Coordinates of C-alpha atoms in Angstrom, one line a residue:
X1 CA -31.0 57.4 137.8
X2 CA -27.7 56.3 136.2
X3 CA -28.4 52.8 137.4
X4 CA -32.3 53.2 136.7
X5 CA -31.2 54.0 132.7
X6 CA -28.4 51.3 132.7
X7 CA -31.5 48.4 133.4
X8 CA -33.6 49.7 130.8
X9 CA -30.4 49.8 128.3
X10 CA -29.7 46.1 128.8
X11 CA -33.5 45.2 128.8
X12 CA -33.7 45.9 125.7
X13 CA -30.5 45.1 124.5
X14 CA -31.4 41.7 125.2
X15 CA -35.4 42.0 123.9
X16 CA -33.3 43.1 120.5
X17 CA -30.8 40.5 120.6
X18 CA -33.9 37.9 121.4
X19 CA -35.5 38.9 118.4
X20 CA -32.7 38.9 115.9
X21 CA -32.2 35.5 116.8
X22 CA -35.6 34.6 116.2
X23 CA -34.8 35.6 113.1
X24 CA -31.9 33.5 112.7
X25 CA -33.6 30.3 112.3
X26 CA -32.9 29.0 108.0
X27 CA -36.4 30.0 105.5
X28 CA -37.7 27.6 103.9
X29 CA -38.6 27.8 100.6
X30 CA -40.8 25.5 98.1
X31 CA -39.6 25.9 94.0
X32 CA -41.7 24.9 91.6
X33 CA -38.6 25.8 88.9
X34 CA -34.9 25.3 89.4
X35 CA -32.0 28.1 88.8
X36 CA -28.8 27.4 88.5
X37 CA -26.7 27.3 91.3
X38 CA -22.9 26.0 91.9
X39 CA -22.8 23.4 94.5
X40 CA -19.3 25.1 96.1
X41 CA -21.1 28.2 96.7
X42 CA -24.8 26.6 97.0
X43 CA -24.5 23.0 98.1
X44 CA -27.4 20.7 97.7
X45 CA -28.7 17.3 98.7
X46 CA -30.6 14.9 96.2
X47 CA -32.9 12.7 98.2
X48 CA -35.3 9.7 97.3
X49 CA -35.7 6.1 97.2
X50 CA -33.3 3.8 95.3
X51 CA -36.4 3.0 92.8
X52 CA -36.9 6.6 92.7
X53 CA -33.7 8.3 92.3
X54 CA -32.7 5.4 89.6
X55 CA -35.4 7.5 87.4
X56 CA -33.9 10.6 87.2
X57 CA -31.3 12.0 84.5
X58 CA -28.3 14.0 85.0
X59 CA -30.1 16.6 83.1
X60 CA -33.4 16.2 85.5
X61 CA -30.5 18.1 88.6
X62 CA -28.0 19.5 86.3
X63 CA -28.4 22.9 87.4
X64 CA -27.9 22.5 90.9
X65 CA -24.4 20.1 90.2
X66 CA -22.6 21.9 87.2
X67 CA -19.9 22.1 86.8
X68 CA -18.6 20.7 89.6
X69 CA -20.4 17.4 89.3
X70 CA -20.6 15.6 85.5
X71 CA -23.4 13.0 84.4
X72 CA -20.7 10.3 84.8
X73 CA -20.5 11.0 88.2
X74 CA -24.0 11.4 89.2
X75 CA -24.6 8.1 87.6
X76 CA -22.3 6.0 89.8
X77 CA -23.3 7.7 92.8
X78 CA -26.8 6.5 92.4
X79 CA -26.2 3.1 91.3
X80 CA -23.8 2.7 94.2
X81 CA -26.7 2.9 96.7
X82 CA -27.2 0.3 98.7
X83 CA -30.0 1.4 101.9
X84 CA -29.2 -0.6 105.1
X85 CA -31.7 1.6 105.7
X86 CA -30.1 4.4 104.7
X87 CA -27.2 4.9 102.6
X88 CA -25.6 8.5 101.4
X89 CA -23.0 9.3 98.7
X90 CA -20.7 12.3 98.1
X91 CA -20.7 14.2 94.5
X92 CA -18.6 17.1 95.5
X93 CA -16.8 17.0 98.9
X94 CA -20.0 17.4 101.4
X95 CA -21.7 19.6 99.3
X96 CA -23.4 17.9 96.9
X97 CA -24.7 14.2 98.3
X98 CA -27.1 12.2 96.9
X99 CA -29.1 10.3 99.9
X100 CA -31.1 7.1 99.8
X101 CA -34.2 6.4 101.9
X102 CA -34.9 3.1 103.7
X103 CA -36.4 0.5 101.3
X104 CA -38.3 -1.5 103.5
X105 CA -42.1 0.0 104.7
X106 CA -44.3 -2.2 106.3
X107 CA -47.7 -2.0 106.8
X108 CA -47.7 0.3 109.8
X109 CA -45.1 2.7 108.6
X110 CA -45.8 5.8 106.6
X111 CA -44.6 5.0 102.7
X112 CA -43.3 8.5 102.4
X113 CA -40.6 7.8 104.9
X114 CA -40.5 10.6 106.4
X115 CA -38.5 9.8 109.8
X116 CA -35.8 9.1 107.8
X117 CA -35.9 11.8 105.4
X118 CA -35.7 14.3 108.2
X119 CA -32.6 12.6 109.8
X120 CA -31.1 12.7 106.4
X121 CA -31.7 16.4 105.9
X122 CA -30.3 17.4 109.2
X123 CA -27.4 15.4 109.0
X124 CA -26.4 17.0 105.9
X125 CA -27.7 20.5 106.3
X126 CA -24.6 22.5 106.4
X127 CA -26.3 26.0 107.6
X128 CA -26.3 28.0 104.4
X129 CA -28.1 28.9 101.6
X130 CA -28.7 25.5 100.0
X131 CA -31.1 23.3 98.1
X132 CA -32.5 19.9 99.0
X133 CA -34.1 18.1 96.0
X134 CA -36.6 14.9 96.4
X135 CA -37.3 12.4 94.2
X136 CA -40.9 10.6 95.3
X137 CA -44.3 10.1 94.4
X138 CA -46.4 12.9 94.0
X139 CA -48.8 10.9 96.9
X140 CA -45.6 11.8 99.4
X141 CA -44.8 15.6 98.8
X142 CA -47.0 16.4 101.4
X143 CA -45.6 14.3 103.7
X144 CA -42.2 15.2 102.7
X145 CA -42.3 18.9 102.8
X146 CA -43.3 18.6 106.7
X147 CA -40.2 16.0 107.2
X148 CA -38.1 19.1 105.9
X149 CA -39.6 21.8 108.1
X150 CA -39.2 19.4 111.2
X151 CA -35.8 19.4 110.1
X152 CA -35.3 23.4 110.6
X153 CA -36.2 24.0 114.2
X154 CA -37.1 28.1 114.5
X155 CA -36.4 28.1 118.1
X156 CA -33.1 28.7 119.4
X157 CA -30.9 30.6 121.9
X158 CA -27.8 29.6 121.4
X159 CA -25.2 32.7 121.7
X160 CA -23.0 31.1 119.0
X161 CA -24.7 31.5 116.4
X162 CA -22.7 32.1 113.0
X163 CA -25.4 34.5 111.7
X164 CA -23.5 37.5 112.5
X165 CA -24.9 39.3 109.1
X166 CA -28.6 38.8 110.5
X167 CA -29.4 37.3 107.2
X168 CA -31.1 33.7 107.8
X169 CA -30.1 30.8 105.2
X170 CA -32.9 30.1 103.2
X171 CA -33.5 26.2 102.5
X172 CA -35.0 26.0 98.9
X173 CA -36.8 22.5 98.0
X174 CA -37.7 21.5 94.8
X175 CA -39.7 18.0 94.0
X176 CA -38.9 15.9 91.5
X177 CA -41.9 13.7 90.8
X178 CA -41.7 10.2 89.4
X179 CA -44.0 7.5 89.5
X180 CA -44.4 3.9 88.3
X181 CA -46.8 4.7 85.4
X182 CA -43.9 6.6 84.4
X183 CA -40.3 6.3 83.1
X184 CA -39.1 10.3 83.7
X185 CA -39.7 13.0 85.8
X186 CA -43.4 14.2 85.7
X187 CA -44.1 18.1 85.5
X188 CA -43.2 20.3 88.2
X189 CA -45.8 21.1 91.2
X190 CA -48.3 23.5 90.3
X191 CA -48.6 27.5 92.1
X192 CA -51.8 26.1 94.2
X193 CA -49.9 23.2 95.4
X194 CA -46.3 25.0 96.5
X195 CA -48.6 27.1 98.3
X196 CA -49.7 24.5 100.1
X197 CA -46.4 23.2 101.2
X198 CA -45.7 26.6 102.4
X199 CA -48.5 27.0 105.0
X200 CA -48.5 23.3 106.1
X201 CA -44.7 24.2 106.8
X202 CA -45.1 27.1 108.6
X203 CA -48.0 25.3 110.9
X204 CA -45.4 22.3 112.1
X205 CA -42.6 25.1 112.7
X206 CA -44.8 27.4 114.6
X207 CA -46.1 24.4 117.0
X208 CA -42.9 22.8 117.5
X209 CA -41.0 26.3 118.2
X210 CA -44.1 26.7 120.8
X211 CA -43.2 23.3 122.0
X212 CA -39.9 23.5 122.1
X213 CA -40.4 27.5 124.1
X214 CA -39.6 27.0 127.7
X215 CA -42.5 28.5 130.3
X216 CA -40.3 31.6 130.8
X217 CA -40.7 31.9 127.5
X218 CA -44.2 30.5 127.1
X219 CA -46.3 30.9 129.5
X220 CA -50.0 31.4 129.3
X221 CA -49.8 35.1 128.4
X222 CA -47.4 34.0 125.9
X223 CA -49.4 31.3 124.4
X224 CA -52.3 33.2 124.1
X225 CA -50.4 35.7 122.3
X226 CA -49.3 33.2 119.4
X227 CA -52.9 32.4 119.5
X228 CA -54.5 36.2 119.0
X229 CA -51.6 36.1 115.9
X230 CA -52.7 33.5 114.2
X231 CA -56.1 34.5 114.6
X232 CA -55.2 38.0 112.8
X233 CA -53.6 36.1 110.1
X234 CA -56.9 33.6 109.1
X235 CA -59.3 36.4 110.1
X236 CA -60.5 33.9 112.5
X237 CA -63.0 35.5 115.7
X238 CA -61.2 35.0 119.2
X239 CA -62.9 34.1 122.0
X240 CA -60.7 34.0 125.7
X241 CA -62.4 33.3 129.1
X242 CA -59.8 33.8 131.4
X243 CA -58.8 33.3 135.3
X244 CA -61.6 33.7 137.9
X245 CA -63.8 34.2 135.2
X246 CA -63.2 30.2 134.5
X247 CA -64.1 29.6 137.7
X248 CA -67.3 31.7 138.1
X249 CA -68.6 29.7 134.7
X250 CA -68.0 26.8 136.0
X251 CA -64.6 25.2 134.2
X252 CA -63.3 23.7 137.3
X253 CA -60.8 21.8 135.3
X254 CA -59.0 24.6 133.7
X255 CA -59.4 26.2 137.2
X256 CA -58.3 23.9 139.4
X257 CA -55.3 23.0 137.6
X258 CA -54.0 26.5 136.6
X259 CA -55.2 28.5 139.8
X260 CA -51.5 28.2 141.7
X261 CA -49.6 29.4 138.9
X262 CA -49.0 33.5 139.1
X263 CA -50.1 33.8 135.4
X264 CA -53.9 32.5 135.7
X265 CA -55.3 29.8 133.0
X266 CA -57.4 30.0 130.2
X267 CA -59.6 29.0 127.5
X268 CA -59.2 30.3 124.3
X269 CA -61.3 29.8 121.4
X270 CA -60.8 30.3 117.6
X271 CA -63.7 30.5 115.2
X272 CA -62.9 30.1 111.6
X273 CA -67.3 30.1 110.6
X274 CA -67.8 30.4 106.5
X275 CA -70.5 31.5 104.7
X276 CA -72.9 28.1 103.3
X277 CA -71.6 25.8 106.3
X278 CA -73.4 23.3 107.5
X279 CA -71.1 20.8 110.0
X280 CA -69.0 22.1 113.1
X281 CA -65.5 20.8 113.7
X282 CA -63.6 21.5 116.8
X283 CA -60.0 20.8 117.0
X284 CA -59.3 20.7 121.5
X285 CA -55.5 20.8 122.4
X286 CA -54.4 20.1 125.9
X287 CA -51.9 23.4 126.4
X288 CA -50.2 22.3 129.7
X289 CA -47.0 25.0 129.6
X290 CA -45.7 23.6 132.2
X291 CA -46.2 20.6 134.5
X292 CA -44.7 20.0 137.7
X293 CA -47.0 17.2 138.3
X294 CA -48.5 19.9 141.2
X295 CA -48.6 18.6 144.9
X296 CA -48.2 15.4 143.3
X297 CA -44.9 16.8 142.1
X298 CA -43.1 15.1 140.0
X299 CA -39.3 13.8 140.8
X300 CA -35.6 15.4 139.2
X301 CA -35.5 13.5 136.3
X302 CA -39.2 13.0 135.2
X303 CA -39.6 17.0 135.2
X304 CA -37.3 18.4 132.9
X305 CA -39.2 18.2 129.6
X306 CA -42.7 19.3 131.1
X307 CA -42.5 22.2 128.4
X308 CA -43.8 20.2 126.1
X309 CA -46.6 19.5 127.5
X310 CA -48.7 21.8 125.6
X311 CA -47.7 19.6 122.0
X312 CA -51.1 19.2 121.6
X313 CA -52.7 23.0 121.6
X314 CA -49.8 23.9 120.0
X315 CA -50.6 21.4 117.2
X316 CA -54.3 22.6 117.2
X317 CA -52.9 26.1 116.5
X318 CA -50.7 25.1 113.2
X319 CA -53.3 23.5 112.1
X320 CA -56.1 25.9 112.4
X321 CA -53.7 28.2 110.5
X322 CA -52.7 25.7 107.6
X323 CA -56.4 24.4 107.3
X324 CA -58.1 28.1 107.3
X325 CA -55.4 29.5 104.8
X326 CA -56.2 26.2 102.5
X327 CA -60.0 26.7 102.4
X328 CA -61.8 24.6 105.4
X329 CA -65.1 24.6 104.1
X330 CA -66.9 24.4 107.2
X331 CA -67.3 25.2 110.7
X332 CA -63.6 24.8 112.5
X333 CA -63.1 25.9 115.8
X334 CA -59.5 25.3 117.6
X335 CA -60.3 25.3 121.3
X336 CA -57.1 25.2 124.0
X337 CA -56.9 24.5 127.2
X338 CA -54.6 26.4 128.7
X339 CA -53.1 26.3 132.2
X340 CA -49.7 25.4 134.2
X341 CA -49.7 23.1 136.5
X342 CA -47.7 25.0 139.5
X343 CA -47.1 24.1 143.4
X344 CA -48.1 26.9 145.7
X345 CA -50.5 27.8 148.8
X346 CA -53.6 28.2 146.5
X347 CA -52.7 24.2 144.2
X348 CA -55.3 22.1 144.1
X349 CA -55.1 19.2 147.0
X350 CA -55.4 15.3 146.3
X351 CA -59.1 14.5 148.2
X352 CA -60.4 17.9 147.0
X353 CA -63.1 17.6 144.6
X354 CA -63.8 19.6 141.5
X355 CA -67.0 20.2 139.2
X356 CA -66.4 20.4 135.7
X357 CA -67.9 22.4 132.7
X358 CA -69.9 19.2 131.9
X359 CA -71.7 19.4 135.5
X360 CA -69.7 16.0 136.7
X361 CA -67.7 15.8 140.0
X362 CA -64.1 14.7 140.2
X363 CA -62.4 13.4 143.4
X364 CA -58.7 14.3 142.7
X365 CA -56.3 11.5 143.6
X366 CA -53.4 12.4 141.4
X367 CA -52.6 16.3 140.7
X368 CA -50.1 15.0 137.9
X369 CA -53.2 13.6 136.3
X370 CA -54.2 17.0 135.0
X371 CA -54.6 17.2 131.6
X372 CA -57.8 14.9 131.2
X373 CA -59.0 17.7 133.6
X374 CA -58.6 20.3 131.4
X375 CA -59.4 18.5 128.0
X376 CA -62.7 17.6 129.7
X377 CA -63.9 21.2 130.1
X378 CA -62.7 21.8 126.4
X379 CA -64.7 19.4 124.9
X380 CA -67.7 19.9 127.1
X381 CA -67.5 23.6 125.6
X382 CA -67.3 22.2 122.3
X383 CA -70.1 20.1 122.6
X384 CA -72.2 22.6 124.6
X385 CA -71.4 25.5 123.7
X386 CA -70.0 25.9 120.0
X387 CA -72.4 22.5 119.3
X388 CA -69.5 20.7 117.3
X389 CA -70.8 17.3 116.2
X390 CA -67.3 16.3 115.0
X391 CA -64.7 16.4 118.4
X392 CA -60.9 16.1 117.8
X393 CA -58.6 16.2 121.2
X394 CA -55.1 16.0 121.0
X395 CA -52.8 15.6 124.0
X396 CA -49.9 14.7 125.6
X397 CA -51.9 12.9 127.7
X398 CA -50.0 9.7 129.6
X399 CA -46.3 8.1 129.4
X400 CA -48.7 4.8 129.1
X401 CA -48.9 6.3 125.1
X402 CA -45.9 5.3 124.7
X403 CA -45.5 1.8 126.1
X404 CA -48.9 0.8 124.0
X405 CA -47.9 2.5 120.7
X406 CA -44.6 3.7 120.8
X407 CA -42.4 7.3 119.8
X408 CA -43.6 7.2 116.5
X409 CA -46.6 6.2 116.6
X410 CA -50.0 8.5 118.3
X411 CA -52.4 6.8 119.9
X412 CA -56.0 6.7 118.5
X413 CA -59.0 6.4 120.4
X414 CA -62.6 7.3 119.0
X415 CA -66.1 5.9 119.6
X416 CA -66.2 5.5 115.8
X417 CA -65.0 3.2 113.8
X418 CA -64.8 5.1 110.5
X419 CA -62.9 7.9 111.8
X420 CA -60.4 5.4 113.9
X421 CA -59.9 4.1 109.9
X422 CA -59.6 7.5 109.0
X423 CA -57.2 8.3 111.3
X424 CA -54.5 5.8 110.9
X425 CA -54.8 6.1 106.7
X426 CA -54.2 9.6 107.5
X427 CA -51.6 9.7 109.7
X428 CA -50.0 7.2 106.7
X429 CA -50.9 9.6 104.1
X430 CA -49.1 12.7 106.0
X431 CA -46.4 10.8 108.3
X432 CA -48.0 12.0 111.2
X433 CA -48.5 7.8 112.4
X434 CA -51.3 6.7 114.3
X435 CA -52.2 3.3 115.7
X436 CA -55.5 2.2 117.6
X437 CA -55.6 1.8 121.2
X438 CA -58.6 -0.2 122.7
X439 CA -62.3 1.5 123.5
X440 CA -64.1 -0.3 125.8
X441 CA -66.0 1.7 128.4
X442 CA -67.6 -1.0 130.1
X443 CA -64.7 -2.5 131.1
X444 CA -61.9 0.1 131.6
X445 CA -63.8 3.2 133.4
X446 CA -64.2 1.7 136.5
X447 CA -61.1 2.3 137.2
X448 CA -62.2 5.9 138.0
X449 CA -64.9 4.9 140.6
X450 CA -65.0 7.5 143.8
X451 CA -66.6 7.1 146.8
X452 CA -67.8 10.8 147.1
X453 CA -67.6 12.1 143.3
X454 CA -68.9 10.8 139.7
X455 CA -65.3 9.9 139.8
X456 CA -61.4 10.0 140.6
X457 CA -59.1 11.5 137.7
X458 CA -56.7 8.6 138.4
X459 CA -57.2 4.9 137.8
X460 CA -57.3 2.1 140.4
X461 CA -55.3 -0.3 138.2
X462 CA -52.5 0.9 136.7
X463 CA -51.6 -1.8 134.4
X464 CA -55.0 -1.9 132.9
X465 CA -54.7 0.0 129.6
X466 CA -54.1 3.1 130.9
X467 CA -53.8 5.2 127.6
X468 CA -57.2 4.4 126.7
X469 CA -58.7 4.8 130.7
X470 CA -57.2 8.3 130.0
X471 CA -59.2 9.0 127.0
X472 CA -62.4 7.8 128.4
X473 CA -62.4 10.3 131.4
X474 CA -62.2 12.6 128.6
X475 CA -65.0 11.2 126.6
X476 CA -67.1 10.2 129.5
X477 CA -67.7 14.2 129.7
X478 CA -69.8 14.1 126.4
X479 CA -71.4 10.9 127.5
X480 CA -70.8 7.6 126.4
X481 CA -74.1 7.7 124.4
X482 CA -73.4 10.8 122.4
X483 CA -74.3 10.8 119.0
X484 CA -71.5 12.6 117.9
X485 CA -67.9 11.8 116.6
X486 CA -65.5 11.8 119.4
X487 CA -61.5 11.2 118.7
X488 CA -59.0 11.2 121.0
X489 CA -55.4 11.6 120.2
X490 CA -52.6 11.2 122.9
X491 CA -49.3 12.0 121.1
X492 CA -47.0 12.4 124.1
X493 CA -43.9 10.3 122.4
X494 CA -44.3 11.6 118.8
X495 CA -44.5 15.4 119.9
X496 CA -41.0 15.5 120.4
X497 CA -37.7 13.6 118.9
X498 CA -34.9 13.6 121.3
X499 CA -34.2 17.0 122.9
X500 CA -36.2 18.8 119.6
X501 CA -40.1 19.0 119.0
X502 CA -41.9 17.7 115.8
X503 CA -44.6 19.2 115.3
X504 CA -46.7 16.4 115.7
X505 CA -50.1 16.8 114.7
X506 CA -50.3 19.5 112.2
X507 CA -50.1 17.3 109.5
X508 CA -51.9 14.9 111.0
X509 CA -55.4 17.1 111.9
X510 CA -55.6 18.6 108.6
X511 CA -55.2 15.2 106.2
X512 CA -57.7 13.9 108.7
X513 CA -60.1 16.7 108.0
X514 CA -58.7 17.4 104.6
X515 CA -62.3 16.5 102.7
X516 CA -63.8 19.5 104.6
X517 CA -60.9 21.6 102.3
X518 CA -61.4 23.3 98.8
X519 CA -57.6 22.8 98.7
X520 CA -56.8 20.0 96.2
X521 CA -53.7 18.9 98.3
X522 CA -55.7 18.7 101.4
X523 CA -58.3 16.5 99.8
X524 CA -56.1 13.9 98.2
X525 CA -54.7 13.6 101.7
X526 CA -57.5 12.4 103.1
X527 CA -58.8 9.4 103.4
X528 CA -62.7 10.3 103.6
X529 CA -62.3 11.2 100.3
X530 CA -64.4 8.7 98.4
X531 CA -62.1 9.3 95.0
X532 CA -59.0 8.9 97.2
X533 CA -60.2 4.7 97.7
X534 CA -58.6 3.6 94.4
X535 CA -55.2 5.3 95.4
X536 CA -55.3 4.4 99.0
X537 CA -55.7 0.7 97.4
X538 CA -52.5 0.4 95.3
X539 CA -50.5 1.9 98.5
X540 CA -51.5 -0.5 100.7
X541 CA -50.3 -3.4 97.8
X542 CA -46.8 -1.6 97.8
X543 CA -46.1 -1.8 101.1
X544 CA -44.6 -5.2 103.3
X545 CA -46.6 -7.6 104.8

């Protein structure tokens, strides 16, 4: 009994001491007004472009350097500046720094430059209550406000954490706006538009600490749980189909794929459905929680990682939560696909053949090919089911993503050419980058012919574009002649930046979508916008060649 109590005891010790450190992980905070604050006891980092920060006045960030720093000071710092890309100065020991972001943006890069801004906030983050000012057009806040929550991971469980008090550090950011039109610092951001930042921010730290989870952590059961929460939250109707049930209604995908594992698959479904809407939208996110690549099981090396794997539902999920909280207008339903690939007596076999929700056969020839499988009966439930005419997926779909486009940089792939436009302005717009990849059914998906089946869920040819003969498995599930608007994302290099995830995607999905929002900040975001041309215009004319 003794013994029996003792177990109990140290379960949940450790359930408490789990969810105190979840706790641990720094607030952010958006400011819309600046108090004082001493940099010795409340340091703070001034961050911008050369052209930018050369606009503001000592008096612009006097209240976060006084006294320790004076207007002499601050003056020299900035003009000493020289970005080679990046370049950082020292006010007060390491407690007040004014940073400078890379000068150069080229025509494929993001002109927020956001990859470097969140380098630069890490690197000088020094774990306590502290204030990180930036100086940029107001065209980049949104941008830069995600760059700063991808900078404060929530997810950790590191024992040595110096958070004995259980008080977190907040991280307050203030914006400094300048422009060209203009020789000082515009005025501050309005209520509407901190509010803004503070979802959006919120959505990329709850997908990349899902991303960042490991399956012990964040499994199935788990996932689902993060999904019925945010559900809650929005006030959004939850739909979850669910183990055999998948396999009685036909989603042999999710099925097949998730059957071995002791926690069973699923599809779950969020239905966000206001009053006066007339288009449907659904968001599909691969949520593989963990792949072993099955009987095709991957080797030592290439495993580790495999918990992200589920970047993309997870980026579905922030964004369903930042778009509903802003206002979508319309129809939005986040769909995810949820499943882990496992080895065990009841894994799907290469030869065996699977039907899928859409009614087509699938001889598999590759069990680490999975996720196309399960994407496929996502969107086929999308189209037939919730009778979405606009179909986003997003994936971490093949390693060929990142040979064709790189770690930075999604790949795109869409039967329309408006919303591939749309996409890559976007992803420019929000820092979430995109770049095309080619779509060309008539020549790429026969690398899926099958003897026995419709087709194999691995291609013949493996050096002929592979990314894109990904995508079009997926898409050949709607049809090739569907009149709808099909986009395919695979983001399996961008969902994660070394050892730490993202959140890729959040940003991404809702300036894509952001004319379906009443939310001001969502609308200039996107690109769709027909009052956003003019703007997108002069950008392009700022940027290298």
């Amino acid at each position: 009994m003794l013994l029996k109590l003792k177990s109990v005891l140290q379960i949940k010790s450790a359930d408490s001491l789990q969810c105190r450190k979840a706790t641990m992980a720094a607030k952010i905070e958006f400011l819309n007004s600046l108090p004082p604050t001493d940099p010795q006891k409340h340091p703070v980092l001034i961050v911008g472009q050369t052209k930018h920060l050369s606009k503001l006045t000592f008096n612009d960030v006097r209240a976060k350097l006084e006294p320790r720093v004076t207007d002499q000071v601050f003056s020299s710092a900035i003009a000493s500046l020289h970005p080679s890309p990046t370049d950082s100065c020292p006010l007060y020991l390491n407690l007040a720094v004014v940073a400078a972001l890379p000068v150069k943006c080229s025509r494929h890069n993001t002109p927020s430059r956001v990859h470097a801004l969140t380098k630069l906030v890490k690197s000088s983050s020094v774990g306590v209550d502290e204030t990180i000012l930036i100086a940029c057009e107001r065209s980049d806040v949104y941008a830069s406000a995600c760059a700063v929550a991808r900078a404060y991971p929530l997810y950790s469980r590191k024992t040595s954490t110096n958070a004995a008090s259980g008080t977190p550090p907040t991280v307050s950011v203030y914006f400094l706006i300048v422009s060209d039109d203009s020789p000082s610092v515009e005025v501050p951001l309005l209520s509407s538009e901190i509010a803004c930042l503070q979802t959006v921010s919120y959505g990329v730290r709850l997908a990349a600490k899902i991303v960042d989870m490991p399956c012990n952590e964040m499994n199935v059961s788990h996932f689902l749980k993060e999904v019925k929460s945010i559900g809650d939250q929005v006030g959004a109707k939850l739909t979850v189909i669910r183990g055999e049930e998948l396999n009685e209604r036909g989603f042999g995908g999710i099925y097949g794929v998730g059957k071995a594992a002791a926690d069973p698959p699923a599809l779950a479904v969020l239905s966000h459905c206001p009053e006066g809407a007339t288009v449907d939208v659904a968001w599909v996110g691969k949520g593989i929680v963990y792949d072993t690549g099955g009987l095709s099981i991957k080797g030592k090396t290439a495993m580790p990682g495999m918990k992200r794997d589920c970047g993309g539902a997870a980026a579905v999920l922030g964004a369903f939560y930042t778009a509903v909280k802003q206002g979508f207008s319309q129809n939005l339903h986040a769909v995810f696909c949820m499943a882990e690939n496992s080895v065990g007596p009841l894994a799907t076999r290469p030869d065996d053949i699977h039907t899928l929700y859409s009614g087509r056969t699938v001889e598999i020839n590759n069990t680490d090919a999975e996720g196309r499988l399960v994407l496929s009966d996502g969107v086929s439930y999308a189209q037939k089911d919730l009778k979405a005419s606009i179909i986003i997926d997003m994936a971490t779909l093949t390693g060929a993503q990142g040979i064709s486009t790189g770690k930075y940089h999604g790949a795109i792939l869409t039967n329309s050419e408006d919303w591939e436009q749309i996409g890559v302005e976007a992803g420019k717009n929000c820092g979430d980058l995109l770049f095309p990849i080619p779509f060309c059914p008539e020549l790429h998906f026969s690398e899926f012919a099958s003897a026995v089946a419709d087709m194999k869920n691995s291609v013949a040819d493996r050096n002929n574009a592979q990314a894109s003969c990904a995508g079009l498995f997926v898409a050949s599930n709607l049809g090739f002649d569907w009149n709808g608007t099909w986009v395919h994302i695979d983001m399996a290099y961008p969902v994660h930046s070394g050892e730490r995830a993202t959140g890729y995607g959040v940003a991404l999905l809702t300036a894509m979508c952001g004319h379906f929002s009443t939310d001001a900040t969502l609308l200039a975001l996107s690109p769709n916008n027909a009052s956003n041309e003019d703007e997108a215009k002069a950008r392009k004319k700022q940027r290298r060649n």
